[in-house]
Short mmCIF file of C-alpha atoms in Angstrom, two decimals:
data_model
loop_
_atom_site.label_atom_id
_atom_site.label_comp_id
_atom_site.label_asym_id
_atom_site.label_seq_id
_atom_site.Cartn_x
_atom_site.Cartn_y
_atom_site.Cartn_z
CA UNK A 25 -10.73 24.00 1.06
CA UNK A 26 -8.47 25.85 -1.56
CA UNK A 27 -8.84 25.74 -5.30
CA UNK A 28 -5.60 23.79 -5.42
CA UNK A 29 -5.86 21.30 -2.60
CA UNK A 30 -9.50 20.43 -4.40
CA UNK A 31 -7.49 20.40 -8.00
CA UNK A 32 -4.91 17.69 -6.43
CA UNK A 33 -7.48 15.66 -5.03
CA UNK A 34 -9.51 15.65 -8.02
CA UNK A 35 -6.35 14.05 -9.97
CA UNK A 36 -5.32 11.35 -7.23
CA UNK A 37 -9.19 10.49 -7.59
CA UNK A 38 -9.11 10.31 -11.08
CA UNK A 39 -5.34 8.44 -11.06
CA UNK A 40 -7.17 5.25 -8.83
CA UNK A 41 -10.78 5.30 -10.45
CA UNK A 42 -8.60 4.84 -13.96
CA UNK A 43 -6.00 1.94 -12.08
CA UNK A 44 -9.51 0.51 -10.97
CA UNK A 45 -11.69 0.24 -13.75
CA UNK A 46 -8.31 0.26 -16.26
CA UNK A 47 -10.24 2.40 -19.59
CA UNK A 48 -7.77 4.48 -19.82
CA UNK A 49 -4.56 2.85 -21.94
CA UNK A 50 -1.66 2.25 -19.86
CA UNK A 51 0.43 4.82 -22.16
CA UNK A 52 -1.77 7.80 -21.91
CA UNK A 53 -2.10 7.08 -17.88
CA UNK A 54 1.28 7.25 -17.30
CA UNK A 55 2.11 10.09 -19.54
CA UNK A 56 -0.78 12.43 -18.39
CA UNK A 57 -2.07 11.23 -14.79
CA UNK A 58 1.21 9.73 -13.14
CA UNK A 59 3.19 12.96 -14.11
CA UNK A 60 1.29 15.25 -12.42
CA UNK A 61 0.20 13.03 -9.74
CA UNK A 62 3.75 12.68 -8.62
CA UNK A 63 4.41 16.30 -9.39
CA UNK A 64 1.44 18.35 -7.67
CA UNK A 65 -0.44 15.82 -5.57
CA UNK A 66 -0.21 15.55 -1.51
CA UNK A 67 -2.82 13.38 -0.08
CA UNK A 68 -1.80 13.67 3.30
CA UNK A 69 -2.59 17.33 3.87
CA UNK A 70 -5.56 16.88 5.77
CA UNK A 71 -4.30 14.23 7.82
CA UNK A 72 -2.30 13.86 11.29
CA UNK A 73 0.87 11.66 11.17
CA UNK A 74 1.19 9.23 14.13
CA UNK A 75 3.95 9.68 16.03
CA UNK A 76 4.38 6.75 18.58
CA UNK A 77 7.67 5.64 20.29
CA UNK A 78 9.79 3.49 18.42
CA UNK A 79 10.49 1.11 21.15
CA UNK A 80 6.50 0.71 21.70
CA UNK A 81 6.03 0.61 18.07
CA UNK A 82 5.68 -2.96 17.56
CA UNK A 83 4.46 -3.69 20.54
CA UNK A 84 1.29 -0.68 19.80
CA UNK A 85 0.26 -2.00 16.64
CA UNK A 86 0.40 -5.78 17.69
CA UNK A 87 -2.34 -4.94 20.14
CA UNK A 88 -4.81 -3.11 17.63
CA UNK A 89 -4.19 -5.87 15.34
CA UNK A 90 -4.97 -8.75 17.60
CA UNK A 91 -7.98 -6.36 18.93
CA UNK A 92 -9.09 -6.36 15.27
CA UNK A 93 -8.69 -9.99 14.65
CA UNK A 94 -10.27 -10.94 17.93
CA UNK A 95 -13.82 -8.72 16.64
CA UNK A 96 -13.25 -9.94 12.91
CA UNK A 97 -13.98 -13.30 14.07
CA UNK A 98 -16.74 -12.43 16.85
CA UNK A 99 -18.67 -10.31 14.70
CA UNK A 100 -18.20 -12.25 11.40
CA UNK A 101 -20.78 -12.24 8.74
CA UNK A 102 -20.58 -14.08 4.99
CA UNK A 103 -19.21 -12.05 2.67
CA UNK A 104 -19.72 -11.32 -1.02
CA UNK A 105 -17.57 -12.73 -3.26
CA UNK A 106 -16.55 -10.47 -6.54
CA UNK A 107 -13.85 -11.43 -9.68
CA UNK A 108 -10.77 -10.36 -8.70
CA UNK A 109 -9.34 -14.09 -7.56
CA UNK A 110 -8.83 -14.94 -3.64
CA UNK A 111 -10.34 -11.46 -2.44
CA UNK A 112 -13.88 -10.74 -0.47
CA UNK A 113 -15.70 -7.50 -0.11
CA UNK A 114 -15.88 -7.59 3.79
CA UNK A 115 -19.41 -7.07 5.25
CA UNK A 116 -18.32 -5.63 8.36
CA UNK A 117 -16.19 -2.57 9.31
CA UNK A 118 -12.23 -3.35 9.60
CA UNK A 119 -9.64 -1.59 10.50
CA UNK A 120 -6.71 -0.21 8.16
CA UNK A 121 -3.09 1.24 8.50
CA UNK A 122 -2.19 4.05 6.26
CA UNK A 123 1.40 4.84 5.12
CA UNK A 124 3.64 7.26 2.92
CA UNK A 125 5.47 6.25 0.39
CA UNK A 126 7.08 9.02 -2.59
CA UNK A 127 4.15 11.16 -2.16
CA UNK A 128 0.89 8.67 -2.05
CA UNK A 129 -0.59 7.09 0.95
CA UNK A 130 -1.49 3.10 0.72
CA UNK A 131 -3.31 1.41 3.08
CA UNK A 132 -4.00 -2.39 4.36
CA UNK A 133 -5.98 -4.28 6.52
CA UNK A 134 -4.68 -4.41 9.52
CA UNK A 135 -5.46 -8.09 10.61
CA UNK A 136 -3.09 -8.74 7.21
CA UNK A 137 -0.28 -6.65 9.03
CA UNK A 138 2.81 -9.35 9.70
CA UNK A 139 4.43 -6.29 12.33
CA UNK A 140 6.74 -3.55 11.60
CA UNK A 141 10.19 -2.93 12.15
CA UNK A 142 12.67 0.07 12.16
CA UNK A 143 14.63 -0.14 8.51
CA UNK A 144 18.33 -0.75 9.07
CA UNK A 145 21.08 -2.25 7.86
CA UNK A 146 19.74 -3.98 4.44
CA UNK A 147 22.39 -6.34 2.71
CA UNK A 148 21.56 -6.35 -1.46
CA UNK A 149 21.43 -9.31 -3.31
CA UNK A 150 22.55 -10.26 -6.51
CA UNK A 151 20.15 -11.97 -9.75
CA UNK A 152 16.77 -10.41 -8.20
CA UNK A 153 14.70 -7.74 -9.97
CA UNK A 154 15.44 -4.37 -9.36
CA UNK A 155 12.58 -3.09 -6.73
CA UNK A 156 14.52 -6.14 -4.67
CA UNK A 157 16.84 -3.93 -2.16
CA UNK A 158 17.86 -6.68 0.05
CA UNK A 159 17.58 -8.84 2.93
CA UNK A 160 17.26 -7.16 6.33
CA UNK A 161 17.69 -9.40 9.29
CA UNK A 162 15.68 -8.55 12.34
CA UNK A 163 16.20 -11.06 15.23
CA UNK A 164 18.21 -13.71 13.13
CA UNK A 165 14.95 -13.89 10.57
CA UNK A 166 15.59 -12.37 7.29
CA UNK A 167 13.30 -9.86 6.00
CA UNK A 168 13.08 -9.32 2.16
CA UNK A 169 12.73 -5.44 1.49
CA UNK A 170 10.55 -3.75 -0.94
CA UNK A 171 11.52 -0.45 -3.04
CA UNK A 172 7.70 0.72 -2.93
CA UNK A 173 8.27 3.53 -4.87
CA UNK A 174 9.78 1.40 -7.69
CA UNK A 175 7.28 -1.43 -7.64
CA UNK A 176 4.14 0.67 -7.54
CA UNK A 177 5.41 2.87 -10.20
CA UNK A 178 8.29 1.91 -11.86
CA UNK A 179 7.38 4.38 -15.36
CA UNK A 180 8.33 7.35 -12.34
CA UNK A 181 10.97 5.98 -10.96
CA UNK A 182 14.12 8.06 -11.77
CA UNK A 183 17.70 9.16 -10.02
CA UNK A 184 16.32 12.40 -8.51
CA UNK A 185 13.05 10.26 -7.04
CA UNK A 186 15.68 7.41 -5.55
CA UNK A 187 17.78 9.97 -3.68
CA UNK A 188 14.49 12.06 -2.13
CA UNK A 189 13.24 8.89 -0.62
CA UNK A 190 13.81 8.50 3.00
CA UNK A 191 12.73 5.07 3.82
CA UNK A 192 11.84 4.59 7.63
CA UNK A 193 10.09 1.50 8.02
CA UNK A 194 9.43 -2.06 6.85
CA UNK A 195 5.90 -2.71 6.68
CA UNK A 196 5.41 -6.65 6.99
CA UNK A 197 2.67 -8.33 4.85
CA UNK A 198 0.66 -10.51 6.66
CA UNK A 199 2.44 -13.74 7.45
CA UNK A 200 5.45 -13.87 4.75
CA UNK A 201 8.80 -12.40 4.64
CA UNK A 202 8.24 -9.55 2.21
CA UNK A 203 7.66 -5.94 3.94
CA UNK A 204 7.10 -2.98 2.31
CA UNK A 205 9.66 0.36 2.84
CA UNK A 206 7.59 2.89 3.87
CA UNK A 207 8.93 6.49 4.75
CA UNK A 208 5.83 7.75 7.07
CA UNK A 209 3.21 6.25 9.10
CA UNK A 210 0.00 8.15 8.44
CA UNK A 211 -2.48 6.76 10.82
CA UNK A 212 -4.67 3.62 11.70
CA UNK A 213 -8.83 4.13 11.11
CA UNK A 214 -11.48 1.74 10.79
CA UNK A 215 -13.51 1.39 7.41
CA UNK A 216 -16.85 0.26 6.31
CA UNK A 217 -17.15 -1.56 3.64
CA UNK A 218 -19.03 1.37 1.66
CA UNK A 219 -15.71 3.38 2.82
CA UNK A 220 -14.00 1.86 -0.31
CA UNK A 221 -14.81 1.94 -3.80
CA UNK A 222 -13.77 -1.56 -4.21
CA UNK A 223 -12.19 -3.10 -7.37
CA UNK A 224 -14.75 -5.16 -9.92
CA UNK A 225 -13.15 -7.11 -12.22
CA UNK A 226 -9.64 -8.83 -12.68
CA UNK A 227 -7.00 -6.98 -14.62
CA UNK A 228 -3.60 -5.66 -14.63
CA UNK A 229 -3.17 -4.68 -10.98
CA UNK A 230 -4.54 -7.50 -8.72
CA UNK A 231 -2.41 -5.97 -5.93
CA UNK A 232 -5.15 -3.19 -5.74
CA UNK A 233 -8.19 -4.50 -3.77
CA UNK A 234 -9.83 -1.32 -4.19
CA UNK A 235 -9.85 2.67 -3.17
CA UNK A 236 -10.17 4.00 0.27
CA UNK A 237 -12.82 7.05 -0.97
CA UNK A 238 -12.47 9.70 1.88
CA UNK A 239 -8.57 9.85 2.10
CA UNK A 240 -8.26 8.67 -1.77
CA UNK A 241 -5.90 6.30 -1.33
CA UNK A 242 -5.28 2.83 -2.50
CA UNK A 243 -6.22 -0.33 -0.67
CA UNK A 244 -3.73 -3.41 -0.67
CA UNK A 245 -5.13 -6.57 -1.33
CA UNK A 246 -2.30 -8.26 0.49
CA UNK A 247 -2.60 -12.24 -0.64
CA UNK A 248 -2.28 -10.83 -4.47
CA UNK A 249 0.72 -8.66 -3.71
CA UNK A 250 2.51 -11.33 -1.99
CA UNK A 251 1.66 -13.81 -4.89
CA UNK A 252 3.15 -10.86 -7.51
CA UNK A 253 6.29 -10.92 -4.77
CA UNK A 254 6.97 -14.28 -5.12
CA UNK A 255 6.93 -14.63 -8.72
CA UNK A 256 9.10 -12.13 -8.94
CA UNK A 257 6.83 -9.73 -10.99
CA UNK A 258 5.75 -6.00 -10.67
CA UNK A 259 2.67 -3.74 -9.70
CA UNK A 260 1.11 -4.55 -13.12
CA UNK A 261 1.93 -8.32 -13.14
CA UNK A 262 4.92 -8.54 -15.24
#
């Protein structure tokens, strides 16, 4: 491993461990981490993109994820309950999708994946907050489309990163009508529970359930995000 790839992962490790444990104040981690995160790092070096057909591409991931479900509940054990409200450290191994979006990789359980679509045609609405791009309607339902970039970090979010996003898919979260625009899928793996370094204690960010340790990337706690979605609020809750 080079002296720079180990620099960059150093700093995305550093960037989640402080969003985690929140000690360092939100000024001084946006000026100092988030700059150079967005300006050096590349956590997907080390790792294949999947490339599957986009006619099978629904139909692929629908399978893992009912495969997943289908051992989730055979091979269920209790789980330990932490802080952060409506999430569980799971007990067992489970099974993750990991995308691109500006530059960092997020991941989420896969039995919380609602599908995902090809992005096309998104119609904007007026009187909703600015991450909102639109409705997108995929077999007369409409889909309600997330500007990742902007709601995970909207202190970044500038002209020049706008116009270098290329926005490929619509990640669906779990049973609701919010998806996430994603511009690469990274891969699917399965995690243990010691795989993450798992959130502690309530705070700013309740989207973040925790993260992923290996590939240094955050974990989605998917019920909180929606929540955020619905109010209408951002990544930090406001």
């Amino acid at each position: 491993m080079s002296n720079g790839t180990f620099a960059k992962e150093e700093l995305v490790e550093d960037y989640l461990t402080a969003l985690l444990t929140e000690e360092v104040p939100e000024k001084e981690l946006q000026r100092e981490n988030v700059a150079k995160l967005l300006e050096t790092a590349n956590v997907v070096e080390n790792q294949k993109e999947v490339t599957l057909p986009t006619e099978n591409l629904e139909s692929s991931l629908v399978e893992v994820k009912e495969s997943a479900a289908l051992v989730d509940k055979q091979e269920a054990l209790p789980v330990n309950k932490i802080e952060t409200a409506e999430w569980e450290i799971p007990t067992t191994s489970f099974q993750a999708l990991f995308f691109n979006v500006a530059g960092l990789t997020l991941a989420l359980p896969l039995t919380e994946l609602g599908g995902i679509h090809k992005i096309q045609k998104i119609g904007p609405l007026f009187g909703k907050p600015n991450w909102f791009k639109g409705v997108m309607l995929h077999r007369e339902e409409k889909l309600s489309v997330v500007d990742t970039a902007m709601w995970v970090m909207p202190e970044k979010y500038n002209q020049a990163l706008a116009e270098s996003l290329k926005y490929q898919y619509l990640i669906m979260l779990d049973s609701s009508s919010w998806g996430l625009a994603c511009e690469s899928l990274v891969t699917t793996a399965t995690l243990a529970p010691n795989d993450v370094k798992w959130r502690e204690a309530n705070g700013k960010r309740p989207w973040l359930a925790g993260m992923v340790k290996e590939k240094m990337c955050a974990l989605v706690n998917v019920k909180q995000l929606v929540k955020l979605l619905n109010k209408g609020q951002g990544s930090n809750g406001k």
